Short mmCIF file of C-alpha atoms in Angstrom, two decimals:
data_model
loop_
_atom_site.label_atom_id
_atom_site.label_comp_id
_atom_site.label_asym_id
_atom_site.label_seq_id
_atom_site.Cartn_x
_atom_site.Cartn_y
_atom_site.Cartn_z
CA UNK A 1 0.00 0.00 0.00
CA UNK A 2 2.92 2.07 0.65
CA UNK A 3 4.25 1.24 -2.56
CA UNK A 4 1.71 2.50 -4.47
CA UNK A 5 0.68 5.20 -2.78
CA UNK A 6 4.16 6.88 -3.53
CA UNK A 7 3.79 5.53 -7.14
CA UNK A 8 0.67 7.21 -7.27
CA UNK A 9 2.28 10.88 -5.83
CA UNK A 10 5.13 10.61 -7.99
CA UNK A 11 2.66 10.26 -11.34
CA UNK A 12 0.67 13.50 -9.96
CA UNK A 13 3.81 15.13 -9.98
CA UNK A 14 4.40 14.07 -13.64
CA UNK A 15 0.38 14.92 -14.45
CA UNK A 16 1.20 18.34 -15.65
CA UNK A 17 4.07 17.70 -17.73
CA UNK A 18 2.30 14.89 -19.69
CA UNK A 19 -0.86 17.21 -20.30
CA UNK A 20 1.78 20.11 -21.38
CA UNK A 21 2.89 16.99 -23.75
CA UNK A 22 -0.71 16.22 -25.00
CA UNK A 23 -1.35 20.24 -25.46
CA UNK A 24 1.69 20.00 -28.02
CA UNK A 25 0.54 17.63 -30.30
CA UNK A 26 -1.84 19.74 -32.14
CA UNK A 27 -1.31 18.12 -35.63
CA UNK A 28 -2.22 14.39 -35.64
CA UNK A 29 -3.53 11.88 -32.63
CA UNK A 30 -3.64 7.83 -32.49
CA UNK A 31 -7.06 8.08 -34.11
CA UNK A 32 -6.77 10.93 -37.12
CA UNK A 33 -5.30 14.00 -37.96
CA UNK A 34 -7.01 17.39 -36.79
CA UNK A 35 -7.81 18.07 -40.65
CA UNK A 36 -9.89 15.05 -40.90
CA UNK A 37 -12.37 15.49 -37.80
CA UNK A 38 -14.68 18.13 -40.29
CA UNK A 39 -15.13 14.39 -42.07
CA UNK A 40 -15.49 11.89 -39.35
CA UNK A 41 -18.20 14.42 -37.27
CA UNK A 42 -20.01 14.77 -40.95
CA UNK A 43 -20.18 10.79 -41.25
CA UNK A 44 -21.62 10.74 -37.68
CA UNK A 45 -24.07 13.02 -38.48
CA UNK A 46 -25.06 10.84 -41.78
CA UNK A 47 -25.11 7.38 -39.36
CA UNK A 48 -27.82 8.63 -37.84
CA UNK A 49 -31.32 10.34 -38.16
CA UNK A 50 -31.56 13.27 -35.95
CA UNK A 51 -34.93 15.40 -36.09
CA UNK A 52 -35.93 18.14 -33.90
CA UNK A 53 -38.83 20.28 -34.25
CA UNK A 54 -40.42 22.55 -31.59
CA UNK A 55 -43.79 21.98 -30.39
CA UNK A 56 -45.98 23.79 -28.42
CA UNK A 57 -45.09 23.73 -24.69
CA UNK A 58 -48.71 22.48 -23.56
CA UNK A 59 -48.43 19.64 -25.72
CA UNK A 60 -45.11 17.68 -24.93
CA UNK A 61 -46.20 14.32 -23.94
CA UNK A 62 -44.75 13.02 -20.82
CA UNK A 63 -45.18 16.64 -19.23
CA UNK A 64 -47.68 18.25 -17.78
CA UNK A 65 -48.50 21.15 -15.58
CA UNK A 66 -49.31 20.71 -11.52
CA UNK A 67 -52.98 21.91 -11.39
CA UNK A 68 -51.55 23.80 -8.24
CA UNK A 69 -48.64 25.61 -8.43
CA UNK A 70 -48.38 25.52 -12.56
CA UNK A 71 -45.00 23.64 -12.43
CA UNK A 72 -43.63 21.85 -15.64
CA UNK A 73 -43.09 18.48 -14.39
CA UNK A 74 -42.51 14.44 -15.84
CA UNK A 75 -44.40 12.01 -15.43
CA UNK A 76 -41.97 9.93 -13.56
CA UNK A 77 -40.88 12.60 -11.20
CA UNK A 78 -37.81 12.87 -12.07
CA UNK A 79 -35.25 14.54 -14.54
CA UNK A 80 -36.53 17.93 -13.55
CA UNK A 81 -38.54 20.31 -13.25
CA UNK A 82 -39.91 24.07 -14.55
CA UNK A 83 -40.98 26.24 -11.28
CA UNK A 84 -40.94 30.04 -10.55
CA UNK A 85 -38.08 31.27 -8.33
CA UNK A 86 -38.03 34.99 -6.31
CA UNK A 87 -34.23 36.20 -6.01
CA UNK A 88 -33.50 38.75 -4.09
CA UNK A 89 -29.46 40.29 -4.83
CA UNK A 90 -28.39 43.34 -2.78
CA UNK A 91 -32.01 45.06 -2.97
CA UNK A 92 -32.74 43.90 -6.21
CA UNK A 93 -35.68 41.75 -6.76
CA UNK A 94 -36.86 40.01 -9.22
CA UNK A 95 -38.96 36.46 -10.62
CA UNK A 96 -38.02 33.92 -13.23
CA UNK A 97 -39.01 30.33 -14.58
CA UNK A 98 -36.14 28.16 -13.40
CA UNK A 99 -35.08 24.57 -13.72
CA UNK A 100 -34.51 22.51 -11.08
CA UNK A 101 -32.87 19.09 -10.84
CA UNK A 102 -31.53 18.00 -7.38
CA UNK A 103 -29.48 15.08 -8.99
CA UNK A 104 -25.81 15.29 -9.45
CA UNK A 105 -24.91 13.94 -13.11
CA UNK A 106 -21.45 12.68 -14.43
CA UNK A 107 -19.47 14.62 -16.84
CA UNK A 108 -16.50 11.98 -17.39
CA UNK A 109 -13.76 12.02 -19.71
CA UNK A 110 -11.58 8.87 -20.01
CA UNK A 111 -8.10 9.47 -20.70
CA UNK A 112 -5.30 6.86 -22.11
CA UNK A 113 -1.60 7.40 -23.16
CA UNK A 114 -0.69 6.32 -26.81
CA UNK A 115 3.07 6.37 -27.64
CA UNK A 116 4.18 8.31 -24.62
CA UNK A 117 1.07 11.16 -25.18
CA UNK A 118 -2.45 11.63 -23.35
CA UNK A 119 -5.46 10.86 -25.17
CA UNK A 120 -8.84 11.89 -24.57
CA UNK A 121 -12.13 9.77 -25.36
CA UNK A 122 -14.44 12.52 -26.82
CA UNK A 123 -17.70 11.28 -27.96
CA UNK A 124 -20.01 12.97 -31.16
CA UNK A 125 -23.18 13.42 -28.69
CA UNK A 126 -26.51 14.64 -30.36
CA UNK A 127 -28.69 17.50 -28.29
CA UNK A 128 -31.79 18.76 -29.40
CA UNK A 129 -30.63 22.47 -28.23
CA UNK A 130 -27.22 22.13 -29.93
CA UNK A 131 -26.51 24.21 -32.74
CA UNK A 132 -25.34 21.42 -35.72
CA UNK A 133 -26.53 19.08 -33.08
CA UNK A 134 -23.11 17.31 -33.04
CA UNK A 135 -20.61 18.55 -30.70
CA UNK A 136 -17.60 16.82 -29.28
CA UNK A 137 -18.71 15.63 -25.88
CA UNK A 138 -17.04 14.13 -22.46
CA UNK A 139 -16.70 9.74 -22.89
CA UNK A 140 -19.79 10.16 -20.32
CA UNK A 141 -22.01 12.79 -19.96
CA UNK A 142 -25.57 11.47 -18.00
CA UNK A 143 -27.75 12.77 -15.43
CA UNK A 144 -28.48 10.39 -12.55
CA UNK A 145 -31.57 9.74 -14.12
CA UNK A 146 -30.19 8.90 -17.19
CA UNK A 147 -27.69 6.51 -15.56
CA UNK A 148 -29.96 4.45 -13.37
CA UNK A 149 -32.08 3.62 -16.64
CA UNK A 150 -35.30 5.69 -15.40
CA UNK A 151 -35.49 6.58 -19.15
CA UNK A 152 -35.27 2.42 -19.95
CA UNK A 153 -33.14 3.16 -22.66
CA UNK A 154 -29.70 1.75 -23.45
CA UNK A 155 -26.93 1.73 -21.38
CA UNK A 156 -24.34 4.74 -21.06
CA UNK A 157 -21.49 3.24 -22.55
CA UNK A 158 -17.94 3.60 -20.33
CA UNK A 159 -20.06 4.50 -17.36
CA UNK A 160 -17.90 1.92 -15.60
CA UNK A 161 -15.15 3.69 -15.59
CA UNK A 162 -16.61 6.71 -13.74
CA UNK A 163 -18.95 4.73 -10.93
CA UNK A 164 -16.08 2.79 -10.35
CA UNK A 165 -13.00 5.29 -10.41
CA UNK A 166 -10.57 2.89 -9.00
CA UNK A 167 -10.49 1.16 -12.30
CA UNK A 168 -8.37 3.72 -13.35
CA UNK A 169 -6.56 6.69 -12.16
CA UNK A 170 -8.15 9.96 -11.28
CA UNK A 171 -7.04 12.71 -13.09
CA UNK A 172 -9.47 15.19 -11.93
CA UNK A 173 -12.73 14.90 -9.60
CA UNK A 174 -14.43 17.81 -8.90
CA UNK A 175 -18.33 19.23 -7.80
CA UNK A 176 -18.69 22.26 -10.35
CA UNK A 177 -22.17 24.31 -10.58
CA UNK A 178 -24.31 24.77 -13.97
CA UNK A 179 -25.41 28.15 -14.63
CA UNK A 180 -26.25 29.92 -11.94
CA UNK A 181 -29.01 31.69 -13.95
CA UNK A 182 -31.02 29.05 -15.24
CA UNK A 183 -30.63 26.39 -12.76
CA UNK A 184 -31.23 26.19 -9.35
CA UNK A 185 -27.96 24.99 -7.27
CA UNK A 186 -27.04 22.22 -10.35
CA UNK A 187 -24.29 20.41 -9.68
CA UNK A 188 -22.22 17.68 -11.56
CA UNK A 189 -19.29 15.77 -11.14
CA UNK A 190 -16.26 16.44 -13.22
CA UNK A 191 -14.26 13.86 -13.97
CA UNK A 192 -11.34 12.87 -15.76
CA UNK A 193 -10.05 9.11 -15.53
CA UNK A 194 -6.85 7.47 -16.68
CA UNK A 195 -7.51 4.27 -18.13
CA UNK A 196 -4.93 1.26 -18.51
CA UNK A 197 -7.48 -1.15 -20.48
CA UNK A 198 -7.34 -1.77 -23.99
CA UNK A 199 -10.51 0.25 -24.60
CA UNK A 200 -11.70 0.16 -28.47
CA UNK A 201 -13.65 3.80 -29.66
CA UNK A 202 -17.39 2.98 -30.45
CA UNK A 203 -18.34 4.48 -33.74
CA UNK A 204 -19.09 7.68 -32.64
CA UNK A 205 -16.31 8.11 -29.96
CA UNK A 206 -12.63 8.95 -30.96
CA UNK A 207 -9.38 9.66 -29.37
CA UNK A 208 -8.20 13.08 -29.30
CA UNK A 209 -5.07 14.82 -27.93
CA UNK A 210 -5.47 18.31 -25.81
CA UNK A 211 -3.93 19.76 -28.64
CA UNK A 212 -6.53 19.13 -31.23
CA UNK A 213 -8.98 19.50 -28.72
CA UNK A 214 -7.38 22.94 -28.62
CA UNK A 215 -7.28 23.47 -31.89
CA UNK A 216 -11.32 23.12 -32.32
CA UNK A 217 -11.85 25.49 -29.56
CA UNK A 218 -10.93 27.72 -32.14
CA UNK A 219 -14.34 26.59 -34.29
CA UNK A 220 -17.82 28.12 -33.36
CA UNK A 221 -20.27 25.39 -31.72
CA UNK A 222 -17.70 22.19 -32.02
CA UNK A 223 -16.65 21.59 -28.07
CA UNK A 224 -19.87 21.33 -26.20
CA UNK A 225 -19.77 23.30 -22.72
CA UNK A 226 -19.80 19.76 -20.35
CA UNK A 227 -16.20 19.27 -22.25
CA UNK A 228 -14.80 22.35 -21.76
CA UNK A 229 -15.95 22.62 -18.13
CA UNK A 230 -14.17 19.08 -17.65
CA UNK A 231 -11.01 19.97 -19.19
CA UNK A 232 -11.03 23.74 -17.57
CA UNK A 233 -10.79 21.22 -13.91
CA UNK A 234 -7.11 19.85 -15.58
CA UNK A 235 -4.23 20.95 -14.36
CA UNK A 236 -3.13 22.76 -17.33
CA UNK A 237 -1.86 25.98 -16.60
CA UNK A 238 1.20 26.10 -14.20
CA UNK A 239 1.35 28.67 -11.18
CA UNK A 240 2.84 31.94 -12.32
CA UNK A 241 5.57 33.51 -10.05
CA UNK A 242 5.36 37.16 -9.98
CA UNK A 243 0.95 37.41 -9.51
CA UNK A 244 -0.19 40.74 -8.10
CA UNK A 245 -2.17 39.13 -5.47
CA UNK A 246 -0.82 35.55 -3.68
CA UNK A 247 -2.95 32.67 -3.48
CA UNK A 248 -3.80 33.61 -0.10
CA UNK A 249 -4.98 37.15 -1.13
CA UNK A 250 -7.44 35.84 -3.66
CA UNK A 251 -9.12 33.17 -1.50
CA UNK A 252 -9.44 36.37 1.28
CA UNK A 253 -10.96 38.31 -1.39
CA UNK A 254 -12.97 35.80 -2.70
CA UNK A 255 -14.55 35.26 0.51
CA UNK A 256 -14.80 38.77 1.19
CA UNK A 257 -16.99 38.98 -1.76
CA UNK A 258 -19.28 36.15 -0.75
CA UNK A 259 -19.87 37.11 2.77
CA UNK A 260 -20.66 40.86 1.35
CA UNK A 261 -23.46 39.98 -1.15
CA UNK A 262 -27.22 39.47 0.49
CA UNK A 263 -28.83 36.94 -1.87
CA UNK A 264 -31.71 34.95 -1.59
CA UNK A 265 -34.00 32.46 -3.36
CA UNK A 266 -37.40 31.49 -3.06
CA UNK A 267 -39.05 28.95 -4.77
CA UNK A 268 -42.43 29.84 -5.39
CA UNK A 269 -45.43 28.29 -8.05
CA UNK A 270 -44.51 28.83 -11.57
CA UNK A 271 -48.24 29.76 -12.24
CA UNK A 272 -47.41 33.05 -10.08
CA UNK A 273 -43.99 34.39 -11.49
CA UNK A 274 -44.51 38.13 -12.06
CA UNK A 275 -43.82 39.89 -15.42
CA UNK A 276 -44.04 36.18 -17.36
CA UNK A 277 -46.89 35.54 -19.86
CA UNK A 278 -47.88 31.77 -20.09
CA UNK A 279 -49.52 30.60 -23.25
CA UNK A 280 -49.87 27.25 -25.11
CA UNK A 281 -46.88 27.42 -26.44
CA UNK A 282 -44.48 28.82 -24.29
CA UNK A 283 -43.65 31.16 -21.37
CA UNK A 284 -42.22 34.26 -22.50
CA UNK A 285 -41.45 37.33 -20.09
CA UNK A 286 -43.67 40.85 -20.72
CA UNK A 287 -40.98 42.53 -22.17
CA UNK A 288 -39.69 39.93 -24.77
CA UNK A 289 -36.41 40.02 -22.98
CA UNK A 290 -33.74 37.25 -20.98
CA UNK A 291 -34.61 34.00 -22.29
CA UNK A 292 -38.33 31.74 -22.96
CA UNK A 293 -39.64 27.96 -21.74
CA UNK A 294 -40.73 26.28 -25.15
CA UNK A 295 -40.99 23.00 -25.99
CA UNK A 296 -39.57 20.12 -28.62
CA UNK A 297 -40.50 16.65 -29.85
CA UNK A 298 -36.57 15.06 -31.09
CA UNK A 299 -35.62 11.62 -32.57
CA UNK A 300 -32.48 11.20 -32.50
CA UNK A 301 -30.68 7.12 -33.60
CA UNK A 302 -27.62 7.28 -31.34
CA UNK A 303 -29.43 8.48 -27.93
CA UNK A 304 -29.68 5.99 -25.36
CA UNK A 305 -33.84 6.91 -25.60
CA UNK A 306 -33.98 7.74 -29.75
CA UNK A 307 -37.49 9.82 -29.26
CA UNK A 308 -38.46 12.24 -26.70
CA UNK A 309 -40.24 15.37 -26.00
CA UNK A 310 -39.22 17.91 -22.96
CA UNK A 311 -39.49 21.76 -22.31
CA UNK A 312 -36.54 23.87 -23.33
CA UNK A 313 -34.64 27.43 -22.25
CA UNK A 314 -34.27 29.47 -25.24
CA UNK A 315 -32.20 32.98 -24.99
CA UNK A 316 -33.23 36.07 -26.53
CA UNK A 317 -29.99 36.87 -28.50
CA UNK A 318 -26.60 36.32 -28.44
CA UNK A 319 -24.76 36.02 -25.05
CA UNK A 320 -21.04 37.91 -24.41
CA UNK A 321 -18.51 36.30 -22.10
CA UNK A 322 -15.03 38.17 -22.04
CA UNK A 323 -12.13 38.41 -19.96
CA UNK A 324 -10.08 41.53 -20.06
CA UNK A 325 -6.27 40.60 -19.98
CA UNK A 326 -3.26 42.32 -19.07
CA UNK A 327 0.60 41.94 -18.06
CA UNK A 328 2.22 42.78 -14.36
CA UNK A 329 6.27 42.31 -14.85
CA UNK A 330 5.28 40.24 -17.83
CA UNK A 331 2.97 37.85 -16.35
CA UNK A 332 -0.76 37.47 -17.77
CA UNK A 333 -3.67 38.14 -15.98
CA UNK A 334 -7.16 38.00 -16.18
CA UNK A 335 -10.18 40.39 -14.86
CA UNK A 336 -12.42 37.64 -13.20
CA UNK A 337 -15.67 39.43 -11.33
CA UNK A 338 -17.58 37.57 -8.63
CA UNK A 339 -20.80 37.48 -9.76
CA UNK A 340 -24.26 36.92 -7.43
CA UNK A 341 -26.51 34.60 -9.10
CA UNK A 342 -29.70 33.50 -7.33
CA UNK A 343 -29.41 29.65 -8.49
CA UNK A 344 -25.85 29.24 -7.28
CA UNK A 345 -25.45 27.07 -4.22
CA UNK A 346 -23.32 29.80 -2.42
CA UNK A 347 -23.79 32.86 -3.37
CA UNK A 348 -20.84 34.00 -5.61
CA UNK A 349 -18.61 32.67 -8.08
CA UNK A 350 -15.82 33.83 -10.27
CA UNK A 351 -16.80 34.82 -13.46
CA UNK A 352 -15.51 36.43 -16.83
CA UNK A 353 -15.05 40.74 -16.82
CA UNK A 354 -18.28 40.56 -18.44
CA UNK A 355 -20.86 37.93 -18.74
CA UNK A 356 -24.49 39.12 -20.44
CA UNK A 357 -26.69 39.00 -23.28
CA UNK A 358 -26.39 42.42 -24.58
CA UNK A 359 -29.78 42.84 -26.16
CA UNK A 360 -30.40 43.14 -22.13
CA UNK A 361 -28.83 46.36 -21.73
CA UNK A 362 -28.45 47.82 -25.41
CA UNK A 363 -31.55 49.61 -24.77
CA UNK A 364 -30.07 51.58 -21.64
CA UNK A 365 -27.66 54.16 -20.89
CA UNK A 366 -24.01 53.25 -20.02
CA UNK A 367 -24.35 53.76 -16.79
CA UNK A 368 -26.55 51.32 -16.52
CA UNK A 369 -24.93 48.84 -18.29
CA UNK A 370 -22.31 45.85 -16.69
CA UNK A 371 -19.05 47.41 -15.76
CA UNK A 372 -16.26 47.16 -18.86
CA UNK A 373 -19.15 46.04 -21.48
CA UNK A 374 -18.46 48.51 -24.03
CA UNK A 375 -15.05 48.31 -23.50
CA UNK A 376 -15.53 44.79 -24.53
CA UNK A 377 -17.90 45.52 -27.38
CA UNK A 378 -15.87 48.22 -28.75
CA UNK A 379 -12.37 46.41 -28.76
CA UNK A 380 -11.10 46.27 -32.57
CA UNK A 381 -9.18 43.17 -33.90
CA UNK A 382 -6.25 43.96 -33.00
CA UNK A 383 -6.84 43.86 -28.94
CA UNK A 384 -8.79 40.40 -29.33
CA UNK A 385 -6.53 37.18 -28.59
CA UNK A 386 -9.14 34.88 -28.86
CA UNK A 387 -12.59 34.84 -30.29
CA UNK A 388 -15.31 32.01 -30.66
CA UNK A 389 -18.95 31.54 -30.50
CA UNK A 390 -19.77 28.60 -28.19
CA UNK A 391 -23.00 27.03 -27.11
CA UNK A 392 -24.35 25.92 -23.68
CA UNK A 393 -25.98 22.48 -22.31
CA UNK A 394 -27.86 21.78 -25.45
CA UNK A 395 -30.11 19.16 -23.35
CA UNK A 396 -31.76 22.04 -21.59
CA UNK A 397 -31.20 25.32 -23.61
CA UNK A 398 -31.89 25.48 -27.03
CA UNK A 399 -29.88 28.10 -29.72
CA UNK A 400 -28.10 29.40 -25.86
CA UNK A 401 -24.81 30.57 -27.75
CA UNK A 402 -22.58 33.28 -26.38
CA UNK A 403 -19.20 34.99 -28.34
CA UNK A 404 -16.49 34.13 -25.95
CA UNK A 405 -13.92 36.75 -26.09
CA UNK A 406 -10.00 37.55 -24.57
CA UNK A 407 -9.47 41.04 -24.69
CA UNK A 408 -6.28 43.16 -24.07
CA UNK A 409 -7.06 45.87 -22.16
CA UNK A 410 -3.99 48.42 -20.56
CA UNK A 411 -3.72 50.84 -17.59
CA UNK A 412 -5.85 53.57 -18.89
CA UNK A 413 -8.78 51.84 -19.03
CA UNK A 414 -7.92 49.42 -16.10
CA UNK A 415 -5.65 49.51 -12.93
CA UNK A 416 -3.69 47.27 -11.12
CA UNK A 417 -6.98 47.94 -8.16
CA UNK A 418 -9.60 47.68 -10.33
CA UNK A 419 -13.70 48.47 -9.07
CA UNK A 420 -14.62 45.97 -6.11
CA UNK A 421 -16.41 42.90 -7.13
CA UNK A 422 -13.02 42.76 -9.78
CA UNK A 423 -10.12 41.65 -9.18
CA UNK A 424 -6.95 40.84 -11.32
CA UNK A 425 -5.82 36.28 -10.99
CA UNK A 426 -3.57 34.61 -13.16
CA UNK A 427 -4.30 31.64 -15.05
CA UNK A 428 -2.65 29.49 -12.91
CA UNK A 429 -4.57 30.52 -9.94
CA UNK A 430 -7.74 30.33 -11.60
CA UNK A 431 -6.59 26.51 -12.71
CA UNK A 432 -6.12 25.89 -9.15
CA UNK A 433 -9.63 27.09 -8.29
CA UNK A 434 -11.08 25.42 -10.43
CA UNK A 435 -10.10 21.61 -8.76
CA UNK A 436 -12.05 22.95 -6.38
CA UNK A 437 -16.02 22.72 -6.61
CA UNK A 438 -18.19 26.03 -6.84
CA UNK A 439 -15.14 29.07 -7.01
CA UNK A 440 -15.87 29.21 -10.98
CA UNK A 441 -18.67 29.37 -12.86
CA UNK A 442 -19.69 27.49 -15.90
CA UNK A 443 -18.56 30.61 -18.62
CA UNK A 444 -15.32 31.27 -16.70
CA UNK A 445 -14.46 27.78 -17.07
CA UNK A 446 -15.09 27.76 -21.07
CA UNK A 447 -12.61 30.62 -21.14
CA UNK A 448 -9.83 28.49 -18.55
CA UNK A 449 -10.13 25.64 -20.99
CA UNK A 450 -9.48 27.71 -24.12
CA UNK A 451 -6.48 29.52 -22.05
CA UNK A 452 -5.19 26.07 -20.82
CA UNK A 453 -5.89 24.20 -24.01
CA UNK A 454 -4.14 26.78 -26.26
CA UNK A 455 -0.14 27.56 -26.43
CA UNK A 456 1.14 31.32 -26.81
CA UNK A 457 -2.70 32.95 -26.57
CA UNK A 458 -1.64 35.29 -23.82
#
C-alpha cells in the first residue's frame, strides 16, 4: 500500500508535464489528424437520423402542468422540473421560470496514453438544443436519471469507468455548478479518468489529444460546454511567479466577496412568477427580454432513448462572455468578477469581466450597463486574442450561444486595483480554483479551458 501510494504521488507530480505533452501535439492523434475530424463528425451526423422540431409547450407528452402551483413536471418525477423562483441580490428583486434538478450527473472524460502522449475519449453526442446538433462531448455525460435507466433506454457506454474510479486513475474529480441563472444549485461531477485497459472507440467516440482538442476550440459550436468545463478542472496551466495578489490574497478576497453579497431564493409556483406571460406554447417574459420555456418533440438514432419530448430554455440573442487581460512584470492576468446569481449554491462565483446577453442592456444608458461592457464591445481586432462563438448544455437550452472573447485591455482603461467585485488572478490561480467545486462558474471555465488548451494565446 505504501508502494503505491508513492507511485501514485510521484505520477501526480508528472500529471502536468504529460498534459503540457498532450497540449503540443496539435497536428495528428492515435485516431486521425485534426484536418480530418470536419469528415469523421459529418459521417456521424449521416449514421444517424436526428430530427428536432419545436412543439408547443402544452403539448409535450410526458409533461404536464401541476394543477396547483403551474409547475412543468414528468411524469416519472424525475429529470426535472420548470418552477418560478423569487431572487432577491443586494435590494434587487426580481422572478423567473427556473429549472430545477436536485441530482448530481457525471461529466466523465476517459483518458489513455498512446506512444508516450495523453489521449482523450471525446464522444459525437446529439442534443436537441445544440446548434449542428453534433458537438464533441465528455466519454460520459448522463444525469443520474439517465444513468440508473429511469429513461429504460440503453446503457451509457464507459459509465464503468466513472462509478467505479478505481479502475483507473483519477485525473481530476471535482463538484462544479451549472449556470447559476437558469438552474437552481445544479451540480455535476467532473471527472477525468486514466484508463490502462485496452478500450476500443465505439463508432461515434474517438481519441483526441489536448492539442486538437485545442485546436477546435478555435471553431464556433464544435466543443460542447460539459467538455470544456471538464477539461477547464485539468491541471493545465502552471502557477505563475510574480501574480499581483498571492494565493492567499485571492481566497481572502474571494470570501470577502461572498460574505458581502445578500442573496436569496425562493421557490415559489410557476403559475405566479410576475412579469411572465404563459400561453400554449411557451412562457415568455412581458418585455420579450432574458430568455423563454418552449418546448420540442426530437428523434435522435444514437441516444440511449432515440425519441423524446421535454421543455426547453431558449435565450433572446446572443450572449457575451469576455475576460479583459493584461501583463504585471510580464505575467498574464485575467479580470475575473464575482458574480451573485440566485441559483448558485453559495452565493458568488468567479466569473468572466463581463458575462451578459447584450440585447439586455443595449436599450439603456451606459451607466446602466455591466461594468467594462463597451469596453468589450468596442475592442477592434487587433486587442482580441481569442474569439469564438460557443453554445451551452444543449439538453436544456436550445440556440443558448454566447461569443467568448480575450481582450487586451492596458492601464488607462484598467488599474492594477480595479472596481470591487473585480479583481486581477492569473491563469494558474484560476486553474487551481477550479479543482475545487463552486469558485468558478460554468462561462469562466469555457474561457480556462481555451487559455489552458491553447499555447502562446496570452
Amino acid at each position: 500500500m505504501v508502494i503505491a501510494t508513492q507511485l501514485a504521488a510521484r505520477d501526480d507530480t508528472r500529471l502536468p508535464a504529460r498534459l503540457a505533452r498532450s497540449r503540443r501535439a496539435a497536428a495528428t492523434g492515435t485516431d486521425m489528424r485534426t484536418e480530418d475530424f470536419d469528415a469523421w463528425l459529418a459521417g456521424r451526423r449521416r449514421a444517424h437520423r436526428f430530427i428536432v422540431e419545436r412543439v408547443p409547450l402544452g403539448k409535450i407528452k410526458g409533461w404536464s402542468s401541476e394543477s396547483d402551483s403551474g409547475n412543468i413536471v414528468h411524469r416519472s418525477g424525475r429529470f426535472f422540473s420548470v418552477e418560478g423562483l423569487h431572487v432577491a441580490i443586494d435590494g434587487r428583486e426580481w422572478q423567473q421560470p427556473i429549472i430545477v434538478q436536485p441530482e448530481v450527473g457525471i461529466l466523465g472524460i476517459l483518458a489513455k496514453e498512446f506512444d508516450g502522449v495523453l489521449h482523450f475519449l471525446m464522444q459525437a453526442k446529439m442534443e436537441p438544443g445544440n446548434p449542428g446538433l453534433l458537438q464533441l462531448s465528455p466519454t460520459v455525460q448522463a444525469t443520474h436519471s439517465n444513468y440508473t435507466g429511469v429513461h429504460r433506454g440503453a446503457d451509457v457506454r464507459y459509465l464503468e469507468y466513472f462509478t467505479r474510479p478505481a479502475r483507473g486513475r483519477v485525473l481530476a474529480d471535482v463538484l462544479q455548478s451549472e449556470h447559476g441563472s437558469w438552474f437552481l444549485c445544479k451540480s455535476n461531477r467532473n471527472m477525468i479518468i486514466e484508463t490502462f485497459d485496452d478500450v476500443p472507440p465505439h463508432d461515434d467516440f474517438c481519441w483526441l489529444t489536448l492539442g486538437q482538442i485545442g485546436k477546435l476550440l478555435h471553431r464556433d459550436n464544435i466543443v460542447n460546454m460539459d467538455a470544456r468545463s471538464v477539461l477547464a478542472c485539468a491541471p493545465t496551466a502552471p502557477a505563475e511567479p510574480g501574480a499581483v495578489r498571492s494565493d492567499t490574497d485571492v481566497l481572502s478576497w474571494f470570501t470577502n466577496e461572498r460574505a458581502r453579497h445578500d442573496v436569496r431564493a425562493l421557490r415559489v409556483p410557476l403559475a405566479k412568477v410576475s412579469d411572465w406571460v404563459r400561453t400554449d406554447d411557451d412562457i415568455q417574459h412581458v418585455g420579450n427580454r432574458y430568455f423563454r420555456v418552449g418546448g420540442v418533440s426530437v428523434e435522435a438514432g444514437n441516444r440511449e432513448v432515440t425519441s423524446w419530448m421535454q421543455p426547453l430554455f431558449e435565450p433572446v440573442g446572443l450572449g457575451l462572455c469576455a475576460f479583459l487581460v493584461r501583463r504585471f512584470g510580464g505575467v498574464p492576468h485575467l479580470l475575473a468578477h464575482a458574480r451573485a446569481e440566485g441559483g448558485l449554491l453559495d452565493t458568488v462565483e468567479l466569473g468572466p469581466t463581463v458575462q451578459c446577453t447584450p440585447e439586455n442592456y443595449t436599450h439603456l444608458p451606459e451607466r446602466e450597463r455591466p461594468l467594462f461592457f463597451d469596453l468589450v464591445r468596442r475592442a477592434g481586432a487587433d486587442r482580441i486574442r481569442y474569439a469564438a462563438v460557443h453554445s451551452d448544455e444543449g439538453g436544456r437550452f436550445f440556440n443558448a450561444v454566447s461569443r467568448y472573447l480575450l481582450v487586451e485591455a492596458d492601464e488607462t482603461e484598467v488599474g492594477a486595483e480595479p472596481p470591487p467585485g473585480f479583481a486581477w488572478v492569473t491563469p494558474g490561480q484560476l486553474n487551481s480554483l477550479a479543482r475545487h467545486g463552486h469558485y468558478l462558474n460554468m462561462q469562466a471555465r469555457t474561457l480556462l479551458a481555451v487559455v489552458g488548451l491553447l499555447n502562446g494565446l496570452l
